[in-house]
PDB file of C-alpha atoms and ligand atoms in Angstrom:
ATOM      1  CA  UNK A   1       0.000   0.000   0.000  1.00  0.00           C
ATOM      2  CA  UNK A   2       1.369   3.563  -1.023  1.00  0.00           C
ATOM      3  CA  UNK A   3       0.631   5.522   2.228  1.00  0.00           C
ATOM      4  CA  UNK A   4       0.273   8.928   0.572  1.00  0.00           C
ATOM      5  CA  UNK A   5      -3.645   9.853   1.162  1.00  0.00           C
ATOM      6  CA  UNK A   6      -4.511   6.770   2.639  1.00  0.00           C
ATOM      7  CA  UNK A   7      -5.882   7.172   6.083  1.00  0.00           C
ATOM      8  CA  UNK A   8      -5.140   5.722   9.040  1.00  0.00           C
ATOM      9  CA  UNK A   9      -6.381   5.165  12.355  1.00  0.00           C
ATOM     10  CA  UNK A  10      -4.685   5.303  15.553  1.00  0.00           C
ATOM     11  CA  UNK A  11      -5.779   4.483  19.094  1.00  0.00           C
ATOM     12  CA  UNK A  12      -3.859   5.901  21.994  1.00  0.00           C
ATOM     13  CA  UNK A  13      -2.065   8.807  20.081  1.00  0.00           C
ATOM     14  CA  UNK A  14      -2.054  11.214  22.375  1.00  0.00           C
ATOM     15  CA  UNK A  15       1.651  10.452  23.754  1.00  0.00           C
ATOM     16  CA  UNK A  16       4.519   7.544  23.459  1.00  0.00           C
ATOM     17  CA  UNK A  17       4.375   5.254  20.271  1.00  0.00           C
ATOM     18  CA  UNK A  18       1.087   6.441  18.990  1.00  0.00           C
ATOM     19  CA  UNK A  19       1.718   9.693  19.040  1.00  0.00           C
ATOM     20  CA  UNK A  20       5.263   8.196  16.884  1.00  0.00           C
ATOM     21  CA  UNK A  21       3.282   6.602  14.753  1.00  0.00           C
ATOM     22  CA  UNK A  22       0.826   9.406  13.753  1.00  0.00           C
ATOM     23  CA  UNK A  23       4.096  11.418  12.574  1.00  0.00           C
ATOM     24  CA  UNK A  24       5.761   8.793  11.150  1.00  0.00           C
ATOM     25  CA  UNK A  25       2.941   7.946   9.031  1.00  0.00           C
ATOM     26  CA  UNK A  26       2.290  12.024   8.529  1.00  0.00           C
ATOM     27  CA  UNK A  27       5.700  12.013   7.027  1.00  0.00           C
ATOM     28  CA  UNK A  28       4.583   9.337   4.567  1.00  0.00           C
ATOM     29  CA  UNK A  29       1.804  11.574   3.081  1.00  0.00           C
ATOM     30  CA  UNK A  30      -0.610   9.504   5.234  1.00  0.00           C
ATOM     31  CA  UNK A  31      -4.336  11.179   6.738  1.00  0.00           C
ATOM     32  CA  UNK A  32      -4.925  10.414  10.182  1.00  0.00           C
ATOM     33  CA  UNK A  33      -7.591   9.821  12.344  1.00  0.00           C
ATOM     34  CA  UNK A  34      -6.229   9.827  16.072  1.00  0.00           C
ATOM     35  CA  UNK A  35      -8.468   8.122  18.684  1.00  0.00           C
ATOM     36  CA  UNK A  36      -7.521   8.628  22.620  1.00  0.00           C
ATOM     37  CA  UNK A  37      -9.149   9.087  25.923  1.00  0.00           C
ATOM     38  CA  UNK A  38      -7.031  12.126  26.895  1.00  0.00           C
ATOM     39  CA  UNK A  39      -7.785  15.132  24.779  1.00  0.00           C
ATOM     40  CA  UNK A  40      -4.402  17.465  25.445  1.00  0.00           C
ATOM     41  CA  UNK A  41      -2.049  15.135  23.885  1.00  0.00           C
ATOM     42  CA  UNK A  42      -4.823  14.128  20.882  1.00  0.00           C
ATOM     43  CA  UNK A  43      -4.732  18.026  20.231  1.00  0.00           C
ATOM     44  CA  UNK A  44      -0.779  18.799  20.441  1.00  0.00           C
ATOM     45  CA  UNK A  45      -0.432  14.899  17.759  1.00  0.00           C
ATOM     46  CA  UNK A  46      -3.302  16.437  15.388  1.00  0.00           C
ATOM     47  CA  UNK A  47      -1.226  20.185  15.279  1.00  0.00           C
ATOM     48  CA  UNK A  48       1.821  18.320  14.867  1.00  0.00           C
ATOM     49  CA  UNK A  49       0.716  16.509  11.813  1.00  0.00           C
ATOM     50  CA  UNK A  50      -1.227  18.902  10.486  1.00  0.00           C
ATOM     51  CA  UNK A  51       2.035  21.057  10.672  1.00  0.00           C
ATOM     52  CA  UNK A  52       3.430  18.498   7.869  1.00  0.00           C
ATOM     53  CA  UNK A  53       0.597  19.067   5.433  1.00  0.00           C
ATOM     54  CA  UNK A  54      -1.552  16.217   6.230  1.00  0.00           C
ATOM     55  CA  UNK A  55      -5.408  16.285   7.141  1.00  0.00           C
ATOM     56  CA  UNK A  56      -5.322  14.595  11.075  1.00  0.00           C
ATOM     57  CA  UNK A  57      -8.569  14.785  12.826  1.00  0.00           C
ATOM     58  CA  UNK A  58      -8.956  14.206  16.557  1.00  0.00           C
ATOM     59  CA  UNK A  59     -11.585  11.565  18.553  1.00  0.00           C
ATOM     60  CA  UNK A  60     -12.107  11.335  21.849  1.00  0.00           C
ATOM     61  CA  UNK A  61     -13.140   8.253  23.297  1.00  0.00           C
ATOM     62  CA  UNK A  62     -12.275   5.503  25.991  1.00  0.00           C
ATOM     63  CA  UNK A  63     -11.271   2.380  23.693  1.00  0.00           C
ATOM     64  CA  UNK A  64     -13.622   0.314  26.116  1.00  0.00           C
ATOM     65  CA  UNK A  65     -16.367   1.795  25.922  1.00  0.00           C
ATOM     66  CA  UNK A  66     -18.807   0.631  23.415  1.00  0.00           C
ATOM     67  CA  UNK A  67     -20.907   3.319  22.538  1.00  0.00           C
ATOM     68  CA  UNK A  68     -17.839   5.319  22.219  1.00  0.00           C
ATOM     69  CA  UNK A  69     -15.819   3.343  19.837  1.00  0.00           C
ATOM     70  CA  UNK A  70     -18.806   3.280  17.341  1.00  0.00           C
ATOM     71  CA  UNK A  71     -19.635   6.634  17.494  1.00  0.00           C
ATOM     72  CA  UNK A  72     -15.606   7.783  16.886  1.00  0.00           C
ATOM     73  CA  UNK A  73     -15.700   5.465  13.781  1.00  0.00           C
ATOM     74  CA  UNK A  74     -19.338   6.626  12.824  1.00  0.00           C
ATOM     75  CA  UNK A  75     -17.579  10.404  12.522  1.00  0.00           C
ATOM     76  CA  UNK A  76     -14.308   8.783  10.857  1.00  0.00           C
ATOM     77  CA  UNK A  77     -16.528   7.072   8.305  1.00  0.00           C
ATOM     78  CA  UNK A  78     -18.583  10.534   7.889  1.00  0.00           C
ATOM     79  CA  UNK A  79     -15.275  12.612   8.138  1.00  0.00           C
ATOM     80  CA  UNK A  80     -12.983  10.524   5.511  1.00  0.00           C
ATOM     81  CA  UNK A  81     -15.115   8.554   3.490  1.00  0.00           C
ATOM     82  CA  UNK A  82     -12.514   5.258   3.503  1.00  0.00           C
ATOM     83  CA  UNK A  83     -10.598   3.691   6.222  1.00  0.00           C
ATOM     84  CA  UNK A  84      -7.311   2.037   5.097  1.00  0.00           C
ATOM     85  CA  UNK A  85      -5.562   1.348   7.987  1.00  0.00           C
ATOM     86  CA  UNK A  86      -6.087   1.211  12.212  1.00  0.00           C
ATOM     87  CA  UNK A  87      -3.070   0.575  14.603  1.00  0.00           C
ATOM     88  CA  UNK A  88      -4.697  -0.707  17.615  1.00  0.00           C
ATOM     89  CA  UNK A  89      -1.891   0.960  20.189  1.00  0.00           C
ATOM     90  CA  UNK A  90      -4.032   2.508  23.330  1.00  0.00           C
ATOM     91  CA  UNK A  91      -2.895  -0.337  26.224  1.00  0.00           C
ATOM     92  CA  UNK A  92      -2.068  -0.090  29.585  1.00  0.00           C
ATOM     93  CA  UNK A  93       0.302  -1.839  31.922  1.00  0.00           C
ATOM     94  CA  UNK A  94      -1.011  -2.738  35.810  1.00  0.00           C
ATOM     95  CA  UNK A  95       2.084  -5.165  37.067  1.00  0.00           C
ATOM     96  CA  UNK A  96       1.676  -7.286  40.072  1.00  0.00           C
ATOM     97  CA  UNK A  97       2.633 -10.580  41.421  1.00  0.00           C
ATOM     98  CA  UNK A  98      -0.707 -13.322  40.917  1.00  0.00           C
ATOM     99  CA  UNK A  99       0.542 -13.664  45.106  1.00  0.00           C
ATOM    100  CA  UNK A 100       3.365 -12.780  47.239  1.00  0.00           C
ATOM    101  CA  UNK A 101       3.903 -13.915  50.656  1.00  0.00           C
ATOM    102  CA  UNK A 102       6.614 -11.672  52.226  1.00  0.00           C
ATOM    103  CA  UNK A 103       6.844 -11.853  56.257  1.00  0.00           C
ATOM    104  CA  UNK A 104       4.045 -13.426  56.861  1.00  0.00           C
ATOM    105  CA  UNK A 105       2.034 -11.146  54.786  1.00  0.00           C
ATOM    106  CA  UNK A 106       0.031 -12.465  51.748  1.00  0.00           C
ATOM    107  CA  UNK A 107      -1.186 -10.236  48.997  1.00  0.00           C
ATOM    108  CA  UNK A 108      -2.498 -10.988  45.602  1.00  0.00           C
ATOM    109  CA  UNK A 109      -3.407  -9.112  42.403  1.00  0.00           C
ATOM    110  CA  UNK A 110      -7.073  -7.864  42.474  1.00  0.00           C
ATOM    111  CA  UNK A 111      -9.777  -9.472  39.876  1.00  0.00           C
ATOM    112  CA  UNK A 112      -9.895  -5.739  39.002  1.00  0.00           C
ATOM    113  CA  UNK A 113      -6.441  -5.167  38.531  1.00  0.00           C
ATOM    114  CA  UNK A 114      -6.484  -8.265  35.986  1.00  0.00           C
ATOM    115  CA  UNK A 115      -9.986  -7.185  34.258  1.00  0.00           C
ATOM    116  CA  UNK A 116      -9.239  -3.304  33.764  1.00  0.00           C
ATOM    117  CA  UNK A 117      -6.042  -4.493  31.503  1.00  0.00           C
ATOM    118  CA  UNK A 118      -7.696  -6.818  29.314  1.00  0.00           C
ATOM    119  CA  UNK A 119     -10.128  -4.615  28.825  1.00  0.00           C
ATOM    120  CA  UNK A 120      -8.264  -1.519  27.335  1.00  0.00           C
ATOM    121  CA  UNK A 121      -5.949  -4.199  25.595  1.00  0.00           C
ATOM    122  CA  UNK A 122      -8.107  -6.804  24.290  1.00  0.00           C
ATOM    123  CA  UNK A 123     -11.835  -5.685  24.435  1.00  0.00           C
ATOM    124  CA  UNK A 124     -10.831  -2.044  23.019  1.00  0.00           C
ATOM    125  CA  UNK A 125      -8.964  -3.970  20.412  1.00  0.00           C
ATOM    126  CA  UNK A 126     -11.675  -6.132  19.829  1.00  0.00           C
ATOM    127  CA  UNK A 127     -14.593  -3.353  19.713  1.00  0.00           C
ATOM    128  CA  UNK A 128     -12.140  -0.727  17.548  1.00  0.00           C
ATOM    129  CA  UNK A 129     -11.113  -4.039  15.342  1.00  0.00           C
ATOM    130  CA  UNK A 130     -14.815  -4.708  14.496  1.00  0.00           C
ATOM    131  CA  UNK A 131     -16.063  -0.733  13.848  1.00  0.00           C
ATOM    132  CA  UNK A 132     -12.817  -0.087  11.614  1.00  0.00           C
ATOM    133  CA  UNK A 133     -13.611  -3.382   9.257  1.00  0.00           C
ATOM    134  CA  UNK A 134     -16.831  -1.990   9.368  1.00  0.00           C
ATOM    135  CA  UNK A 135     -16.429   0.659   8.040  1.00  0.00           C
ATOM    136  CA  UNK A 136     -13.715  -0.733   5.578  1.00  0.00           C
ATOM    137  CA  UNK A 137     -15.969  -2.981   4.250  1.00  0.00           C
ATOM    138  CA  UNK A 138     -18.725  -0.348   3.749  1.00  0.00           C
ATOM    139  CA  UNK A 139     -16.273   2.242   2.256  1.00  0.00           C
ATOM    140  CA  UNK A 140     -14.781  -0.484   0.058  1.00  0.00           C
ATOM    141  CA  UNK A 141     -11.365   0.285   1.570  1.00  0.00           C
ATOM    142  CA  UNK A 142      -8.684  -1.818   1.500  1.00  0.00           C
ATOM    143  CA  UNK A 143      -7.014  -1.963   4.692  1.00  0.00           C
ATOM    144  CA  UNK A 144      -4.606  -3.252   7.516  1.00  0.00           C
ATOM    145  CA  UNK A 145      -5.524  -4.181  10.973  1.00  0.00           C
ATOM    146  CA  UNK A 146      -2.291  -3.752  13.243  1.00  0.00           C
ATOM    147  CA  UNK A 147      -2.183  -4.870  16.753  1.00  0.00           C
ATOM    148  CA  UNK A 148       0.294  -3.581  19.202  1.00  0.00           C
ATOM    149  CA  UNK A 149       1.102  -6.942  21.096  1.00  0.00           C
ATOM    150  CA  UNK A 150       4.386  -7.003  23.007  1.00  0.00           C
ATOM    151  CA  UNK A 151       7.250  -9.322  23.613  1.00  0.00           C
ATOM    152  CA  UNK A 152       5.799  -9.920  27.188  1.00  0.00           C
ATOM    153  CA  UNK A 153       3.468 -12.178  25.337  1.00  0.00           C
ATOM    154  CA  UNK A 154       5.663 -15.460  26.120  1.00  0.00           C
ATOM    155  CA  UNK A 155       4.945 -14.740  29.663  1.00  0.00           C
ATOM    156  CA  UNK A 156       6.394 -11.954  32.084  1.00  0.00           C
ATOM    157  CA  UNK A 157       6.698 -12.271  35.672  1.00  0.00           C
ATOM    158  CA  UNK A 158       4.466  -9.913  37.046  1.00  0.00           C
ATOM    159  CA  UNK A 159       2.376  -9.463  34.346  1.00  0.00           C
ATOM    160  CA  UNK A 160      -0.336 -12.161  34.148  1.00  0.00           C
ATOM    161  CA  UNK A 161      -2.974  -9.705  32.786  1.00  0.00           C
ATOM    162  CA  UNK A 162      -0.696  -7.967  30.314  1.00  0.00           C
ATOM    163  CA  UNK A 163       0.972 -10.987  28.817  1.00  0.00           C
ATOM    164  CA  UNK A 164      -2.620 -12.729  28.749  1.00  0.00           C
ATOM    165  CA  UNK A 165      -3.603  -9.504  26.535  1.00  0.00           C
ATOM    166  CA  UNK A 166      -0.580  -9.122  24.640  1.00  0.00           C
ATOM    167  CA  UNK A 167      -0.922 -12.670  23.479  1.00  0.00           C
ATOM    168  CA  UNK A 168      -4.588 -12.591  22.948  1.00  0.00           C
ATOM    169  CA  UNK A 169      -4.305  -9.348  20.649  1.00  0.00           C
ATOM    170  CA  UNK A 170      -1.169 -10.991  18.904  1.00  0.00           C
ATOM    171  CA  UNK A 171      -4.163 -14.554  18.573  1.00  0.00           C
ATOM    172  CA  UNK A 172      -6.827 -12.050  17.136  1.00  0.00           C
ATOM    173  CA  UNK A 173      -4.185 -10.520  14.349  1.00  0.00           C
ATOM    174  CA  UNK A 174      -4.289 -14.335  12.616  1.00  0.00           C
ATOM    175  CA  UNK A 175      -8.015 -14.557  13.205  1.00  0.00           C
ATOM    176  CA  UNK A 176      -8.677 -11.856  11.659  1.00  0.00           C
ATOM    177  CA  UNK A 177      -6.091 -12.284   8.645  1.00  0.00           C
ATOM    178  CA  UNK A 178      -8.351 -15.798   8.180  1.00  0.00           C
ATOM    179  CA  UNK A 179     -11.711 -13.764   8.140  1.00  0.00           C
ATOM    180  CA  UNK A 180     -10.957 -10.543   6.059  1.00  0.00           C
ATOM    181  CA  UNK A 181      -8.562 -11.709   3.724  1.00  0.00           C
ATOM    182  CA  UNK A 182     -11.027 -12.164   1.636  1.00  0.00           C
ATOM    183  CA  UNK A 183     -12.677  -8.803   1.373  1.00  0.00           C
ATOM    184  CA  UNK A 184      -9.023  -7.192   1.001  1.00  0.00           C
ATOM    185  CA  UNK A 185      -8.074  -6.580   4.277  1.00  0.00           C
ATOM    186  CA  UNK A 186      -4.648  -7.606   6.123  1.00  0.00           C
ATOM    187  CA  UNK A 187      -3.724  -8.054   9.548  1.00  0.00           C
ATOM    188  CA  UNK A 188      -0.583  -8.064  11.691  1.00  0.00           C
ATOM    189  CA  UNK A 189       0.811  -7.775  15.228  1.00  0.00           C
ATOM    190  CA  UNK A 190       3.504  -5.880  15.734  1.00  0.00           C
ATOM    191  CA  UNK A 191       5.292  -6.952  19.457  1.00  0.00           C
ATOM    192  CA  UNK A 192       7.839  -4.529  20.617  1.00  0.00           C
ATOM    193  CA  UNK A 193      10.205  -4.619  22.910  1.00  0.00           C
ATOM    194  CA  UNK A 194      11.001  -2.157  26.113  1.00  0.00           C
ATOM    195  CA  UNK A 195      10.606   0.746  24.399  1.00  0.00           C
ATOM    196  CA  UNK A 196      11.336   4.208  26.098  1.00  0.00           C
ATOM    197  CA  UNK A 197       7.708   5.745  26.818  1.00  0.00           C
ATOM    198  CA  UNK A 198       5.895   7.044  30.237  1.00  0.00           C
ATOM    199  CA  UNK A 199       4.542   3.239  30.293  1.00  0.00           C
ATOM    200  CA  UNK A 200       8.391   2.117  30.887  1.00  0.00           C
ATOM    201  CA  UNK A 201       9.132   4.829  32.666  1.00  0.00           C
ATOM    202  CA  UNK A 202       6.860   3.171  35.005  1.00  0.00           C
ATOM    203  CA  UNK A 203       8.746  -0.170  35.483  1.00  0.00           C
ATOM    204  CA  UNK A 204      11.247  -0.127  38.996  1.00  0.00           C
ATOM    205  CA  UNK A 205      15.175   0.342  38.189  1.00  0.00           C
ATOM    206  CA  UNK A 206      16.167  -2.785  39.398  1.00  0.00           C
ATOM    207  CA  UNK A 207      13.559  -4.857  36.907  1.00  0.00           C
ATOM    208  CA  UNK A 208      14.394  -2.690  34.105  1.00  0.00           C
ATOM    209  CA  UNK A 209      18.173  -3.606  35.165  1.00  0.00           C
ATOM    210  CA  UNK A 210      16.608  -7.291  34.907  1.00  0.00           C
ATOM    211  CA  UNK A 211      15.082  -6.087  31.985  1.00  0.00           C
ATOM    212  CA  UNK A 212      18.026  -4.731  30.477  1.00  0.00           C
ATOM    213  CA  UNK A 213      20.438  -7.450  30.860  1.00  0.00           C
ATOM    214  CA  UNK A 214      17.971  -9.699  28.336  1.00  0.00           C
ATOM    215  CA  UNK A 215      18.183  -7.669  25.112  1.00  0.00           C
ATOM    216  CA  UNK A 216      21.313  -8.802  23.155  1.00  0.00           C
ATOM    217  CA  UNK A 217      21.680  -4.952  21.310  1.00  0.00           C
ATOM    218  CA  UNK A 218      21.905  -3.550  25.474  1.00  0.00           C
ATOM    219  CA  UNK A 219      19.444  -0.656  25.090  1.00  0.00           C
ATOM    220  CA  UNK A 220      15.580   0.116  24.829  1.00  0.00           C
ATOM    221  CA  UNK A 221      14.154   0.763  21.927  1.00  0.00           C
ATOM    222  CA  UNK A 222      13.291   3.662  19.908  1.00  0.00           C
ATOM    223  CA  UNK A 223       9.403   4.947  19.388  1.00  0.00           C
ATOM    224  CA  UNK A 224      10.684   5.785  15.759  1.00  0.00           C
ATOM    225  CA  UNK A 225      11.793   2.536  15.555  1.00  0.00           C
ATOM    226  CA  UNK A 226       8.395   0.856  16.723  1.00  0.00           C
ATOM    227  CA  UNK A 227       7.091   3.577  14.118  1.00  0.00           C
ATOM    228  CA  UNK A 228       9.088   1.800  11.463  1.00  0.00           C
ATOM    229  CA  UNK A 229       8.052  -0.995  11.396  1.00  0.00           C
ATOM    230  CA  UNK A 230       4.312  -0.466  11.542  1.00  0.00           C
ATOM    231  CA  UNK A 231       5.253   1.745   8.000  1.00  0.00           C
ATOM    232  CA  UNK A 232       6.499  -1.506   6.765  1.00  0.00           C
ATOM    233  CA  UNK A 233       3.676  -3.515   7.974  1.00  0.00           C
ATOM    234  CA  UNK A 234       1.196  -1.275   6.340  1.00  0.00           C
ATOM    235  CA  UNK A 235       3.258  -0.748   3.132  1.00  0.00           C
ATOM    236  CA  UNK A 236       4.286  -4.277   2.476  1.00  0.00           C
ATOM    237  CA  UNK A 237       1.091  -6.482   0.628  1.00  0.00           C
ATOM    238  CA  UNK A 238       2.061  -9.607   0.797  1.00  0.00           C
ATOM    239  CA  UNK A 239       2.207  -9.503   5.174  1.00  0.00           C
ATOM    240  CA  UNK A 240      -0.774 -10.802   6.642  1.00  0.00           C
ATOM    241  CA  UNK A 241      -1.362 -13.306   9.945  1.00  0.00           C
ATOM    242  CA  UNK A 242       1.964 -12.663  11.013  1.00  0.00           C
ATOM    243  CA  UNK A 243       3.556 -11.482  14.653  1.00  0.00           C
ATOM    244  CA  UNK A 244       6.973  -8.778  13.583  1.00  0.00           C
ATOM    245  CA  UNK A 245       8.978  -8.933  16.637  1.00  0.00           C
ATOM    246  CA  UNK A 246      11.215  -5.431  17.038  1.00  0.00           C
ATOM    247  CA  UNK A 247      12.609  -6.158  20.441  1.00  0.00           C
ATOM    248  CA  UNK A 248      16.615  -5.800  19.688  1.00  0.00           C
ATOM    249  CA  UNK A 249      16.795  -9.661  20.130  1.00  0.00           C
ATOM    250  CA  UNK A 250      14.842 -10.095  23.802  1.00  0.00           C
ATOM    251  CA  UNK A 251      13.219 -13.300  24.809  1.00  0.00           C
ATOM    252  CA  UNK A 252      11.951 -13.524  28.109  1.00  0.00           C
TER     253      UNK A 252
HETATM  254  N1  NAD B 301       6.664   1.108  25.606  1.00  0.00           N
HETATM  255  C1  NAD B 301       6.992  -0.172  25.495  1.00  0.00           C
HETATM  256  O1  NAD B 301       8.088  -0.624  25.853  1.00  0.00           O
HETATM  257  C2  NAD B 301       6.019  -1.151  24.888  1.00  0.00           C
HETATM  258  C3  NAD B 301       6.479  -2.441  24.617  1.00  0.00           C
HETATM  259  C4  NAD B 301       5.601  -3.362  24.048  1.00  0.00           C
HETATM  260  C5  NAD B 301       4.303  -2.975  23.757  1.00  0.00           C
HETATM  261  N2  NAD B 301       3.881  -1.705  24.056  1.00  0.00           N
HETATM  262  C6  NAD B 301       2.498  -1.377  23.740  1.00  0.00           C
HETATM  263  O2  NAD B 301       2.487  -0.241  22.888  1.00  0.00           O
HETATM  264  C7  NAD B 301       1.306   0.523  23.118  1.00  0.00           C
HETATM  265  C8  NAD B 301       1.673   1.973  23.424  1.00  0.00           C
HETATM  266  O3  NAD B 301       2.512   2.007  24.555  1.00  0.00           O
HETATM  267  P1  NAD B 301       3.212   3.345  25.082  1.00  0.00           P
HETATM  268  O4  NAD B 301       4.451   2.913  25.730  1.00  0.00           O
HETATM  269  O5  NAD B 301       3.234   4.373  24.024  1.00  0.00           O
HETATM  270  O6  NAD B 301       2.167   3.751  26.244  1.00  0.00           O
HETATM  271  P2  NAD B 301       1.744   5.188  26.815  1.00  0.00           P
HETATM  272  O7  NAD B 301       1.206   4.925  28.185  1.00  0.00           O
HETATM  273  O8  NAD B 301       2.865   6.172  26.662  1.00  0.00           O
HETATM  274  O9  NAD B 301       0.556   5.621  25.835  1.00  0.00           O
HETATM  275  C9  NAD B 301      -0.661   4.919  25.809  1.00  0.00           C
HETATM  276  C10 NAD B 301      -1.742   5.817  25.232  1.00  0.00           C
HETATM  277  O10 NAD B 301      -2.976   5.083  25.263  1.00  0.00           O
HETATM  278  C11 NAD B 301      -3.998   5.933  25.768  1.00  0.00           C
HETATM  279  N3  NAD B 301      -5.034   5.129  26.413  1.00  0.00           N
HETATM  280  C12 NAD B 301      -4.918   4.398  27.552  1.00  0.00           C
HETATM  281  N4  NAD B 301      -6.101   3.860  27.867  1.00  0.00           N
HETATM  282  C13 NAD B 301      -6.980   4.244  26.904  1.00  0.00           C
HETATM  283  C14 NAD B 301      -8.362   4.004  26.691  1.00  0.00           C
HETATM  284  N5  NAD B 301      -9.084   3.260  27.554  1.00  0.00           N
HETATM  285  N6  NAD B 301      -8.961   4.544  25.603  1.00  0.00           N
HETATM  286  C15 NAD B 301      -8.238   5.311  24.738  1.00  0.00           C
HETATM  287  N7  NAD B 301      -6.942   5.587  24.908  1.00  0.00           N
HETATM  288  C16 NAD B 301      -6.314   5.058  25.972  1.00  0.00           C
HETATM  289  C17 NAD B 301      -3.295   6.833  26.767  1.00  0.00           C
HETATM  290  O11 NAD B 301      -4.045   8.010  27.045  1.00  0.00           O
HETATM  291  C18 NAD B 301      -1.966   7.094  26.052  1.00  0.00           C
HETATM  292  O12 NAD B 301      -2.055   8.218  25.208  1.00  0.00           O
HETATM  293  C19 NAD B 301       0.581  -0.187  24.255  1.00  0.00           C
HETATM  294  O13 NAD B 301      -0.388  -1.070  23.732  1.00  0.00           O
HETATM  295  C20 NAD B 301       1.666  -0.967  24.943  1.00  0.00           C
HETATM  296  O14 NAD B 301       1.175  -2.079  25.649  1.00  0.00           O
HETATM  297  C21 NAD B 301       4.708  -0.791  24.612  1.00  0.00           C
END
């Protein structure tokens, strides 16, 4: 696909690889429609790309929310007229121990610490998955689905719910390359490595020392280069069902 004038969706582009992505793909000639729940970062990633001569439009809306997700893609559908593309990137990160026992003391991760991370990471996924083809399909768009799993999808310590959702998102990429091949449309996961961002700034020193230690190139990884390869993903016809792993050689 020849990104100039296609457009693309993005979830979570207010800030970190989203917001990457948006001006990576702005670069390219792309149209954007950006999709998060925080408006101040939407605003400053629509400016930015509309500072590069593309048309980006902003839409807020909490991925997990139902109602929400169709009405953003209703207005994208009114607002563009095709879909091409949607990068499934809003996620969050909630890490905890399934249970510790530590002086006598046992604590656990909470059913609600578990369910609020598969539910930005799979179910808004899933919901912004289904509108986009949607809308594909009625625009007559050919398209690209990407997921944002992670490498944490082998299994992380500390991290039952976001490995469970990173390899669940990374599970619905080949479903969906099954299902909408047919109509035109392509899908890929894309499952980065630690990547500089506020969600890694998040992680303790001495795990991301832990961390650290386990990636053979010895350093995170670059938003731009996250942005890189979802260009390639989305340029590139003949990838489809497929997991890209950009991790600078990780395994956990
Ligand atoms: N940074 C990394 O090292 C890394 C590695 C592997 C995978 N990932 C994945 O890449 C994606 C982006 O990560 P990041 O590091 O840029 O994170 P980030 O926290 O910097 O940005 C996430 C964005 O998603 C938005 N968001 C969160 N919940 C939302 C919701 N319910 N509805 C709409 N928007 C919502 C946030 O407002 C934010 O703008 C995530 O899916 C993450 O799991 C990141």
């Amino acid at each position: 696909m020849d990104l100039a004038n296609k457009v693309i969706a993005i979830t979570g582009a207010g800030q970190g690889l989203g917001q990457q992505m948006a001006l990576s793909l702005a670069k390219c000639g792309a149209n954007l429609a950006l999709i998060d729940i925080e408006l101040e970062g939407l605003i400053q990633t629509e400016q930015q790309c509309q500072k590069m001569g593309v048309i980006a439009k902003s839409y807020q809306a909490n991925v997990t929310n139902e109602e929400q997700v169709v009405r953003a893609f209703g207005q994208i559908d009114a607002d563009f007229k095709c879909l091409n593309g949607l990068i499934n990137n809003a996620g969050i990160m909630r890490d905890g121990l399934l249970v510790k026992q530590k002086e006598g003391k046992l604590s656990a991760m909470s059913l609600e610490q578990f369910q609020s991370v598969l539910e930005v990471n799979v179910t808004g996924s899933f919901l912004c998955g289904r509108e986009a083809s949607k809308v594909m399909l009625k625009t007559d768009s050919k398209g690209v689905l990407i997921n944002i799993s992670s490498v944490a999808r082998a299994g992380n310590i500390g991290q039952s719910n976001y490995s469970a959702s990173k390899a669940a998102v990374a599970a619905m990429s080949v479903v969906w390359a099954k299902e909408l091949g047919r109509y035109g449309i392509r899908s890929v996961a894309i499952a980065p490595g630690v990547v500089k961002t506020a969600m890694t700034d998040q992680i303790k020193p001495l795990a991301m020392e832990r961390l650290l230690s386990m990636v053979p190139v010895g350093r995170l990884g670059q938003a731009e280069e996250i942005a890189a390869t979802i260009q390639f993903a989305l340029e590139n016809d003949f990838i489809t069902g497929r997991v890209l792993e950009i991790d600078g050689g990780m395994r956990m």
